[in-house]
Every structure is written in C-alpha cells, then in structure tokens.
Amino acid sequence: MFWVLVLLSFIVLIGDGMISEGAGLRPRYVDVGAIFSLGTLQGEVTNIAMKAAEEDVNSDPSFLGGSKLRITTYDAKRNGFLTIMGALQFMETDAVAIIGPQTSIMAHVLSHLANELSVPMLSFTALDPSLSALQFPFFVQTAPSDLFLMRAIAEMISYYGWSEVIALYNDDDNSRNGITALGDELEGRRCKISYKAVLPLDVVITSPREIINELVKIQGMESRVIIVNTFPKTGKKIFEEAQKLGMMEKGYVWIATTWLTSLLDSVNPLPAKTAESLRGVLTLRIHTPNSKKKKDFVVRWNKLSNGTVGLNVYGLYAYDTVWIIARAVKRLLDSRANISFSSDPKLTSMKGGGSLNLGALSIFDQGSQFLDYIVNTNMTGVTGQIQFLPDRSMIQPSYDIINVVDDGFRQIGYWSNHSGLSIIPPESLYKKLSNRSSSNQHLNNVTWPGGTSETPRGWVFPNNGRRLRIGVPDRASFKEFVSRLDGSNKVQGYAIDVFEAAVKLISYPVPHEFVLFGDGLKNPNFNEFVNNVTIGVFDAVVGDIAIVTKRTRIVDFTQPYIESGLVVVAPVTKLNDTPWAFLRPFTPPMWAVTAAFFLIVGSVIWILEHRINDEFRGPPRKQIVTILWFSFSTMFFSHRENTVSTLGRAVLLIWLFVVLIITSSYTASLTSILTVQQLNSPIRGVDTLISSSGRVGFQVGSYAENYMIDELNIARSRLVPLGSPKEYAAALQNGTVAAIVDERPYVDLFLSEFCGFAIRGQEFTRSGWGFAFPRDSPLAIDMSTAILGLSETGQLQKIHDKWLSRSNCSNLNGSVSDEDSEQLKLRSFWGLFLVCGISCFIALFIYFFKIVRDFFRHGKYDEEATVPSPESSRSKSLQTFLAYFDEKEDESKRRMKRKRNDDLSLKPSRPI
C-alpha cells in the first residue's frame, strides 16, 4: 500500500510539473519574475500590461506546446533592500528571467547576480547609458537607452541656438549618468552644461526645501535653459515651486525628459495646480509607430485598468517585453532543451554563512542559450519593430517631441537617430538616405513659458539682471582710445563710443557700468586686465585690447573693431629735392650701360647701312651725327625702321623693344620718387632691427615686450619701456633707442603729432582690437554681430574719424619709401641688354660674311701687270677691301658690270 501511494504521488508530481513531448519533457509552467514598485505610476501601468501579455501568451496553448508562462510580480515598495530580496527569491524559485528592476541603481547591483547565475534581466525603465552589454551581458534594455534621449535633447538645444544649459536631476545612477551623456553630446555641438543642480534621491525628498534652494541658485544664473531629468513625483514638485518663484515666465526654457510624458499620458486630467505649472514646457516620449496592434491594445486598456490609470509608453514596452521572453522560451523548448538549474559551486562551498541559505541560489543551465534567443529577437510588437543591434541597443530609436499647452499638450515634431529633427514621422524616413544637415532639421512652432511664441534667447545677465561691471583701462597716454573724464569715474574715447554704439544695436537692454582699472599714472598691464574677466572681477573688459593667442585661451573676444599689428618706428631724414632728381630712377651703372648701348646700336646700324643707304654716307662728321641721331631718335620715331634694310630693321625692332621697357620702368620709378616721400634711415624694418645691436622702445603694458623676447629673440637688456608719445619722440631724437615697436593705431596717432619719424617696413604681425567677455558668453556673439553692423553702415568709420583723424605732419603719415628700393638697377635688365647685344653681333656677322664673299667674288678688278712683293700685295689687298667696303653698293655693281663688258670687248673674234 505504501509503494502505491508513493507511485501515485510521483504521477501527480509529474502531471503537475512536466508534459511529455517526444524525447524531452516540457514544464507545465515557465516562471518569470518581475520586480517593480507597484505604488508608483510606472509600477502600476507596468503590472497591468504584463498581466495582459501573460494572458495573451497563455491564451493559445499551442504557442508554448502546452506549457504556460507564469509571471510573479514582487512589490519592491521603492526600497533597494526589498528589491535585492525579491531578486534573490526569484533566483531560489528557478525563474528563467526577471523583468526589472525599475531603477538603474538596482540594475547595476542585480546585474552582477544575473551574470553569476546566468539569469537574463530585461528592463524597459532602467535605461542608464552606462549599463553596457560588455560589463553586464545578462542585462538587456528592451527600450531605447537614455543615450539617444540625451542626443535628441542636445540636437534640440543646438537647433534653437542655445549654447549653455542647466541640468536639474536626482542624485541616482539613471539621472546622473543620463546628464553625463547629455554633457558629452552637447560638447560635440559646441554647447555645454553650465551648472548641475543635484537633488536628493526621489524617495528621500520629503519637503520642497531642497528643491527651492536649487531653484533660487538657478534663478541667479545666466542660462535660462533648464533640463529636468527626474521622476514624476519630484518633477511635479519642481515645476510647482518654479511657478511660485516666477520661473515659468517669459525668457525661461524648460525641457523635461520622458518622465513628464508618462505623467501626461497616465494622469488625465492633471490637477489644475500641476497643469498650470507645466505650460510651455517641452518634453519627449519614446516614439511608437501607429499600427493595428497598438490601436487594439489602446482600446483594451480601459477595460484592463478599469479606468484607474492611463496607458503610457512604458505600458507598451512592458507588454512587448513579456512577448520577447515568451518567444525566447518557445525557441528554447522547440530546441528540445530541458529547462534545468544547478547549484553554484562558489555558493555551496561557502561556510560561516549563518542562516543565509546561499546554496538555494541556482544557476540557469540554459541561461546563455536563452539569452542568445532574447537578443536575436526579430518581431513586430505594439511598440513597432523589435530588434537588437550588435551592441544590444534597440533598432531605430526615436522620440516624439511634445509641447505642454493650456488645453493639454501637442506634438511639435520627432527626433530619430536616422534623420534628426523632423515634422515627418521617422518610419517614413527610414527608406531614405540619412540627411542630418541643419537645413533639413525642422520643428513646428512652440508655445514657450509665459505664452510667447518667440524663441527665448536662452540666457540673461546673471544675478537677476544686475548691471554688468565693464572694466576699462585708466590710461596715462594715448587717451584718445580710453580716458577718465575730468577726474571723475566717467570715461570717454574711441573704444567707449564703439562699445556704446554696438550696445544700441542689440535687441535687448544691456545694463552696465564702467569700472576703471589702473591708477592713471601709468598704463596698466593688459594681460592682468583681461585676466580679471576669468576671475569674476569684471563681467567684460572694453578698451584698446589686442586680440592675441594667449588671451584668447581664457576669454572670448568680439569681432575686431579696428585692425592692428606691430610695426617699427624710427627717425628718418628727408632726401633733398634737386634739379637732378630725374636721374634717381637709374643707378649710375644702369645709366652707363644704357648710354653705351645707344652708341653700340647706332654703330651697328651704320655698319649695316653704310654701303646701301645715302643717309649713312658723306663726310665723317656727318656720319657721326647720323649715328647719334638715328640711335637716340629710335626712342621717339619708331617709323625710322622703315628707312633701313631688313637686317638693320631687325636690330632696330629688338632695340626698340628694349627701349620701350626701360622707358616705361623709368617713368613709373620717377613718378613714385616724385610722389612718395623719400626717407633715409639705417632701420629698414624688423629684420634690420633684429640684426642690429641698438636698443628698442616699447609701450608700457603692451604685449609687444613679450612678443619681442619670445618670438623675435631680442634680448631683454635691449628693451626700453616708454610711457607716452612724448617719451617716444624724446628717446628717438636723443638716441636712447634706435627704434620703437608698437601697435599700428598707437603709431599712427604718434606720427600725426610728432614729425621726423616714420614706419619702417611692413606690419610683421596681424591682429585687431576687440572687447573681452567670459568664455562662451552669448553676449560676445551678439556684440560681434553689432560691430559688423556698425562697419557695414559706416558708423564705425565715423567714430574713427571723430577720435583718430588728426595730423600735424601730413607729409609723414607712415607712407614712406627708400630711395634704394625705388631705383632701377642694372641686374634687373641685364637680360634685355644681353638679347640686344647678341642680336647686334649676329647682324654684324651676317653682314661681314656677305661683304667678304662679295669682295672675293668681284673685288679684284685692279690687277697689275707685274707681280708685286708679298708685303705690298697684302697692303694693297687691305686697301682694296676698305675701298670696297666704303664704296656704295650700287657703284660697286656698276663698276663690276663695266669691267666685265671691257673684258669681253678685248677678247679676239672667233674665225668664221
């Protein structure tokens, strides 16, 4: 009887736990655990959705081959310890998977347990970007990671042109790591988080005091763009207190993360107090495409929830997460694998554990296989296409962008990782190529806090709009740029007028006051002056501030309002005007060679034309005059070439070409010499200054001192500090310094008052003067735009003329030149002279070859009857050749013709 009872008990156990199927046994129930705080909004919605999914899975017995999915929900009651206990309980009862936990804090903790026991954990609420698959392989996020949420917010901030934001969040892993991801995304878009306002954990905030304290701090800051990354309970308190403090008015920008849309979707209508405090807020919701599955589930929701809570996106993801597990279970069972658990040797071998029953925790033997089925899911659920990328992120993450308005909320656009911001649903763009260009980013109009439709500029002056402290240098010299007015604290000058004119062009008021820097006895150090912006002494500095590399590393400069650069100033002597000034364009060698070539060319033409041209014949004096006249008149009468032979014409054309080039160069050089002041000085520019040993002056407080030491390697012992234009003039005149290096605007002002000095060489640096603001200050950008506007309208030039256009030395305005630089040297034209000389040589060679050939062919017509001696023969031949050369060619030809006729008449007649 005993064995019968045992057998019956065994049969009952088998029937209750396993279903035979072929070679394997299917469990009657496949257990899945769920850990949520059911008293929270997310916990309530999630529990209803998971139960609905469980019913749908089990409604078709054939789906799991007779097995049923059994989901057991553990209420963690917003307590970390209870969450851990719930997970351990599921590990003891052989759950194949755990849905949850609800928060990222617990996900970081429990993921180590899941890794050890090979039990997959799936969460659609713990979306911390730092929960990576590499560190936690058994933790799977079944909704898009908050990395994409923060990327969407960063692109919204960039789209609206804001450069700084304030982050307000709870001090928990999910909120903190989400803000860290936001900071990284903003940095890539040249934006930043200017302040992080950290609140206690959501569960420990019992009074609004902590929230009020942070909001008051934010109220006194510059940025007006506030990102709220928290939970519904804390979020409601934040906006209610912000409204009491007047922070929901015009000028503020509030962007809430997905906690707000879950509140808007699930609590409808909102309490009047909460709804009023949320007007104008932007928020985001994970985008789920419209589909029949989604519509059917939305229709079922009221029946499932009995109208107690509205459906939000996390309810949809809870439903799909259950189906992800169910499909993985189906694949595991269909593979004929037995679901089994075994003891963990690491736990069973532990001793001294007291009452802890660690040995009851078991490893899911098929856990790795089951995890592989989960991450290879490819299905369509109520949230759309469900598929994981190799890095475990969800495919095609996207968000709806929501604007809270008086009568609820309205959608103003979408964000997707594929195409960025758009007013078209993302699913219609996936088939097109990704286009993230700024011109392709669009959102509909927004109703901002305060009811305005105008996009806020996103910042105000800090400390509730107090007057800006604008630092100005209390200069001891060059007071045209900045100066104290009549011993008071009022200031005037070129830089001040430019600043005030630019402020008037800005579309919003800029309350400010000028604060003097320096004692007025000597010029202040401008590096220290600019550094006061970084340490908060001044909100900005205005004056004759050079934009140099060292300063741009610590402050932001506006667009330059005047060009500048270092130049060398030295004493100069003026070259006296003389009646012989016309000789200056050519150096003496150039004059000598040019004159010689006139004679050479004239002589070559005489040689070529003497035998054939009557103009080149006659008495010697006449022929010399002809040579000189012909060669020099070529400059003025180009038609002379028509009166000479072809060979002579070729030489003349080449010489004419040379003469034209030399003449045009001479004319240009002479014009320059007569119109530009010619000055003489041993210092010709920065190069001769460096190579010399003379002392160099610089203005006290200027960056020129460090530049000459660091960049030009001029010894400090050679440098002499000077404090005013009068000191400049005295030092240059008495030889204390050989030259002065200073910025061009100062030098122009100095030269307008003191004569006998000039700029030597060119500017050897290029920079400008601007106004300095703290790094990333939006006011610097607006001021730059205003300065450009002043330049375009001509107002900037009028201010310049008012303060800086004076001159007592009109002839020394810096536009000077050296005589040597204007003179035309022989080395610049030797090529032309060489071409002309070669042409003359070739022409002479051809001519003499022809003469000698004709002479030997026809010239020996004066034969003697007796044979002369060799010496007399050579002398006679030379005289004959010279006579032939001097004889006109036509006469030679007639003589030859008569000779031939005479010879023919003297020959005897042939007998007939």
mmCIF file with all atom_site columns, N, CA and C in Angstrom, residues 34-36 38 40-52 73 99 102 124-125 301 309 312 314-319 322:
data_model
loop_
_atom_site.group_PDB
_atom_site.id
_atom_site.type_symbol
_atom_site.label_atom_id
_atom_site.label_alt_id
_atom_site.label_comp_id
_atom_site.label_asym_id
_atom_site.label_entity_id
_atom_site.label_seq_id
_atom_site.pdbx_PDB_ins_code
_atom_site.Cartn_x
_atom_site.Cartn_y
_atom_site.Cartn_z
_atom_site.occupancy
_atom_site.B_iso_or_equiv
_atom_site.pdbx_formal_charge
_atom_site.auth_seq_id
_atom_site.auth_comp_id
_atom_site.auth_asym_id
_atom_site.auth_atom_id
_atom_site.pdbx_PDB_model_num
ATOM 1  N N  . ALA A 1 34  ? 9.144  39.450 -11.824 1.00 0.00 ? 34  ALA A N  1
ATOM 2  C CA . ALA A 1 34  ? 9.068  40.876 -12.158 1.00 0.00 ? 34  ALA A CA 1
ATOM 3  C C  . ALA A 1 34  ? 9.211  41.675 -10.863 1.00 0.00 ? 34  ALA A C  1
ATOM 4  N N  . ILE A 1 35  ? 10.083 42.651 -10.866 1.00 0.00 ? 35  ILE A N  1
ATOM 5  C CA . ILE A 1 35  ? 10.345 43.460 -9.669  1.00 0.00 ? 35  ILE A CA 1
ATOM 6  C C  . ILE A 1 35  ? 10.028 44.916 -9.984  1.00 0.00 ? 35  ILE A C  1
ATOM 7  N N  . PHE A 1 36  ? 8.960  45.436 -9.397  1.00 0.00 ? 36  PHE A N  1
ATOM 8  C CA . PHE A 1 36  ? 8.553  46.826 -9.578  1.00 0.00 ? 36  PHE A CA 1
ATOM 9  C C  . PHE A 1 36  ? 7.957  47.347 -8.279  1.00 0.00 ? 36  PHE A C  1
ATOM 10 N N  . LEU A 1 38  ? 4.951  48.796 -7.053  1.00 0.00 ? 38  LEU A N  1
ATOM 11 C CA . LEU A 1 38  ? 3.597  48.871 -7.594  1.00 0.00 ? 38  LEU A CA 1
ATOM 12 C C  . LEU A 1 38  ? 2.866  50.138 -7.170  1.00 0.00 ? 38  LEU A C  1
ATOM 13 N N  . THR A 1 40  ? 4.052  53.082 -7.536  1.00 0.00 ? 40  THR A N  1
ATOM 14 C CA . THR A 1 40  ? 4.449  54.181 -8.423  1.00 0.00 ? 40  THR A CA 1
ATOM 15 C C  . THR A 1 40  ? 3.638  54.133 -9.707  1.00 0.00 ? 40  THR A C  1
ATOM 16 N N  . LEU A 1 41  ? 3.669  55.241 -10.441 1.00 0.00 ? 41  LEU A N  1
ATOM 17 C CA . LEU A 1 41  ? 2.928  55.316 -11.700 1.00 0.00 ? 41  LEU A CA 1
ATOM 18 C C  . LEU A 1 41  ? 3.426  54.270 -12.681 1.00 0.00 ? 41  LEU A C  1
ATOM 19 N N  . GLN A 1 42  ? 4.742  54.161 -12.832 1.00 0.00 ? 42  GLN A N  1
ATOM 20 C CA . GLN A 1 42  ? 5.302  53.174 -13.764 1.00 0.00 ? 42  GLN A CA 1
ATOM 21 C C  . GLN A 1 42  ? 4.984  51.756 -13.296 1.00 0.00 ? 42  GLN A C  1
ATOM 22 N N  . GLY A 1 43  ? 5.076  51.509 -12.000 1.00 0.00 ? 43  GLY A N  1
ATOM 23 C CA . GLY A 1 43  ? 4.800  50.166 -11.489 1.00 0.00 ? 43  GLY A CA 1
ATOM 24 C C  . GLY A 1 43  ? 3.366  49.752 -11.722 1.00 0.00 ? 43  GLY A C  1
ATOM 25 N N  . GLU A 1 44  ? 2.439  50.693 -11.541 1.00 0.00 ? 44  GLU A N  1
ATOM 26 C CA . GLU A 1 44  ? 1.022  50.377 -11.731 1.00 0.00 ? 44  GLU A CA 1
ATOM 27 C C  . GLU A 1 44  ? 0.727  50.050 -13.187 1.00 0.00 ? 44  GLU A C  1
ATOM 28 N N  . VAL A 1 45  ? 1.220  50.907 -14.112 1.00 0.00 ? 45  VAL A N  1
ATOM 29 C CA . VAL A 1 45  ? 0.963  50.679 -15.534 1.00 0.00 ? 45  VAL A CA 1
ATOM 30 C C  . VAL A 1 45  ? 1.648  49.402 -16.007 1.00 0.00 ? 45  VAL A C  1
ATOM 31 N N  . THR A 1 46  ? 2.877  49.208 -15.555 1.00 0.00 ? 46  THR A N  1
ATOM 32 C CA . THR A 1 46  ? 3.645  48.042 -15.981 1.00 0.00 ? 46  THR A CA 1
ATOM 33 C C  . THR A 1 46  ? 2.980  46.744 -15.539 1.00 0.00 ? 46  THR A C  1
ATOM 34 N N  . ASN A 1 47  ? 2.468  46.693 -14.328 1.00 0.00 ? 47  ASN A N  1
ATOM 35 C CA . ASN A 1 47  ? 1.854  45.467 -13.806 1.00 0.00 ? 47  ASN A CA 1
ATOM 36 C C  . ASN A 1 47  ? 0.634  45.075 -14.622 1.00 0.00 ? 47  ASN A C  1
ATOM 37 N N  . ILE A 1 48  ? -0.186 46.073 -14.983 1.00 0.00 ? 48  ILE A N  1
ATOM 38 C CA . ILE A 1 48  ? -1.378 45.779 -15.788 1.00 0.00 ? 48  ILE A CA 1
ATOM 39 C C  . ILE A 1 48  ? -0.982 45.253 -17.162 1.00 0.00 ? 48  ILE A C  1
ATOM 40 N N  . ALA A 1 49  ? 0.017  45.898 -17.800 1.00 0.00 ? 49  ALA A N  1
ATOM 41 C CA . ALA A 1 49  ? 0.429  45.499 -19.143 1.00 0.00 ? 49  ALA A CA 1
ATOM 42 C C  . ALA A 1 49  ? 1.046  44.107 -19.145 1.00 0.00 ? 49  ALA A C  1
ATOM 43 N N  . MET A 1 50  ? 1.855  43.780 -18.121 1.00 0.00 ? 50  MET A N  1
ATOM 44 C CA . MET A 1 50  ? 2.481  42.449 -18.082 1.00 0.00 ? 50  MET A CA 1
ATOM 45 C C  . MET A 1 50  ? 1.435  41.354 -17.897 1.00 0.00 ? 50  MET A C  1
ATOM 46 N N  . LYS A 1 51  ? 0.432  41.609 -17.057 1.00 0.00 ? 51  LYS A N  1
ATOM 47 C CA . LYS A 1 51  ? -0.628 40.614 -16.867 1.00 0.00 ? 51  LYS A CA 1
ATOM 48 C C  . LYS A 1 51  ? -1.404 40.391 -18.159 1.00 0.00 ? 51  LYS A C  1
ATOM 49 N N  . ALA A 1 52  ? -1.627 41.486 -18.909 1.00 0.00 ? 52  ALA A N  1
ATOM 50 C CA . ALA A 1 52  ? -2.333 41.348 -20.188 1.00 0.00 ? 52  ALA A CA 1
ATOM 51 C C  . ALA A 1 52  ? -1.506 40.517 -21.161 1.00 0.00 ? 52  ALA A C  1
ATOM 52 N N  . THR A 1 73  ? 4.969  38.892 -9.782  1.00 0.00 ? 73  THR A N  1
ATOM 53 C CA . THR A 1 73  ? 5.424  40.261 -9.555  1.00 0.00 ? 73  THR A CA 1
ATOM 54 C C  . THR A 1 73  ? 5.718  40.485 -8.077  1.00 0.00 ? 73  THR A C  1
ATOM 55 N N  . ILE A 1 99  ? 11.991 40.437 -15.101 1.00 0.00 ? 99  ILE A N  1
ATOM 56 C CA . ILE A 1 99  ? 11.663 41.717 -15.720 1.00 0.00 ? 99  ILE A CA 1
ATOM 57 C C  . ILE A 1 99  ? 11.873 42.799 -14.670 1.00 0.00 ? 99  ILE A C  1
ATOM 58 N N  . GLN A 1 102 ? 13.223 48.329 -11.619 1.00 0.00 ? 102 GLN A N  1
ATOM 59 C CA . GLN A 1 102 ? 12.632 49.559 -12.116 1.00 0.00 ? 102 GLN A CA 1
ATOM 60 C C  . GLN A 1 102 ? 13.652 50.687 -12.246 1.00 0.00 ? 102 GLN A C  1
ATOM 61 N N  . PHE A 1 124 ? 12.802 47.910 -19.202 1.00 0.00 ? 124 PHE A N  1
ATOM 62 C CA . PHE A 1 124 ? 12.434 48.981 -20.132 1.00 0.00 ? 124 PHE A CA 1
ATOM 63 C C  . PHE A 1 124 ? 12.344 50.315 -19.396 1.00 0.00 ? 124 PHE A C  1
ATOM 64 N N  . THR A 1 125 ? 12.726 50.322 -18.113 1.00 0.00 ? 125 THR A N  1
ATOM 65 C CA . THR A 1 125 ? 12.720 51.562 -17.328 1.00 0.00 ? 125 THR A CA 1
ATOM 66 C C  . THR A 1 125 ? 14.119 51.932 -16.828 1.00 0.00 ? 125 THR A C  1
ATOM 67 N N  . TRP A 1 301 ? -7.232 48.925 -23.159 1.00 0.00 ? 301 TRP A N  1
ATOM 68 C CA . TRP A 1 301 ? -6.630 49.393 -21.914 1.00 0.00 ? 301 TRP A CA 1
ATOM 69 C C  . TRP A 1 301 ? -7.653 49.795 -20.846 1.00 0.00 ? 301 TRP A C  1
ATOM 70 N N  . VAL A 1 309 ? -5.921 54.236 -14.395 1.00 0.00 ? 309 VAL A N  1
ATOM 71 C CA . VAL A 1 309 ? -4.686 54.860 -14.847 1.00 0.00 ? 309 VAL A CA 1
ATOM 72 C C  . VAL A 1 309 ? -4.625 54.799 -16.367 1.00 0.00 ? 309 VAL A C  1
ATOM 73 N N  . ASN A 1 312 ? 0.645  54.562 -20.786 1.00 0.00 ? 312 ASN A N  1
ATOM 74 C CA . ASN A 1 312 ? 1.796  55.321 -21.286 1.00 0.00 ? 312 ASN A CA 1
ATOM 75 C C  . ASN A 1 312 ? 2.734  54.396 -22.043 1.00 0.00 ? 312 ASN A C  1
ATOM 76 N N  . TYR A 1 314 ? 5.537  53.171 -21.388 1.00 0.00 ? 314 TYR A N  1
ATOM 77 C CA . TYR A 1 314 ? 6.174  52.077 -20.650 1.00 0.00 ? 314 TYR A CA 1
ATOM 78 C C  . TYR A 1 314 ? 5.247  50.884 -20.522 1.00 0.00 ? 314 TYR A C  1
ATOM 79 N N  . GLY A 1 315 ? 3.934  51.133 -20.547 1.00 0.00 ? 315 GLY A N  1
ATOM 80 C CA . GLY A 1 315 ? 2.997  50.016 -20.592 1.00 0.00 ? 315 GLY A CA 1
ATOM 81 C C  . GLY A 1 315 ? 3.135  49.229 -21.886 1.00 0.00 ? 315 GLY A C  1
ATOM 82 N N  . LEU A 1 316 ? 3.343  49.949 -23.008 1.00 0.00 ? 316 LEU A N  1
ATOM 83 C CA . LEU A 1 316 ? 3.539  49.264 -24.288 1.00 0.00 ? 316 LEU A CA 1
ATOM 84 C C  . LEU A 1 316 ? 4.814  48.434 -24.277 1.00 0.00 ? 316 LEU A C  1
ATOM 85 N N  . TYR A 1 317 ? 5.893  48.996 -23.717 1.00 0.00 ? 317 TYR A N  1
ATOM 86 C CA . TYR A 1 317 ? 7.152  48.244 -23.674 1.00 0.00 ? 317 TYR A CA 1
ATOM 87 C C  . TYR A 1 317 ? 7.091  47.088 -22.683 1.00 0.00 ? 317 TYR A C  1
ATOM 88 N N  . ALA A 1 318 ? 6.299  47.222 -21.615 1.00 0.00 ? 318 ALA A N  1
ATOM 89 C CA . ALA A 1 318 ? 6.113  46.101 -20.685 1.00 0.00 ? 318 ALA A CA 1
ATOM 90 C C  . ALA A 1 318 ? 5.423  44.940 -21.394 1.00 0.00 ? 318 ALA A C  1
ATOM 91 N N  . TYR A 1 319 ? 4.407  45.264 -22.177 1.00 0.00 ? 319 TYR A N  1
ATOM 92 C CA . TYR A 1 319 ? 3.683  44.226 -22.927 1.00 0.00 ? 319 TYR A CA 1
ATOM 93 C C  . TYR A 1 319 ? 4.629  43.509 -23.896 1.00 0.00 ? 319 TYR A C  1
ATOM 94 N N  . VAL A 1 322 ? 7.289  41.076 -22.263 1.00 0.00 ? 322 VAL A N  1
ATOM 95 C CA . VAL A 1 322 ? 6.771  39.737 -21.948 1.00 0.00 ? 322 VAL A CA 1
ATOM 96 C C  . VAL A 1 322 ? 6.775  38.858 -23.192 1.00 0.00 ? 322 VAL A C  1
#
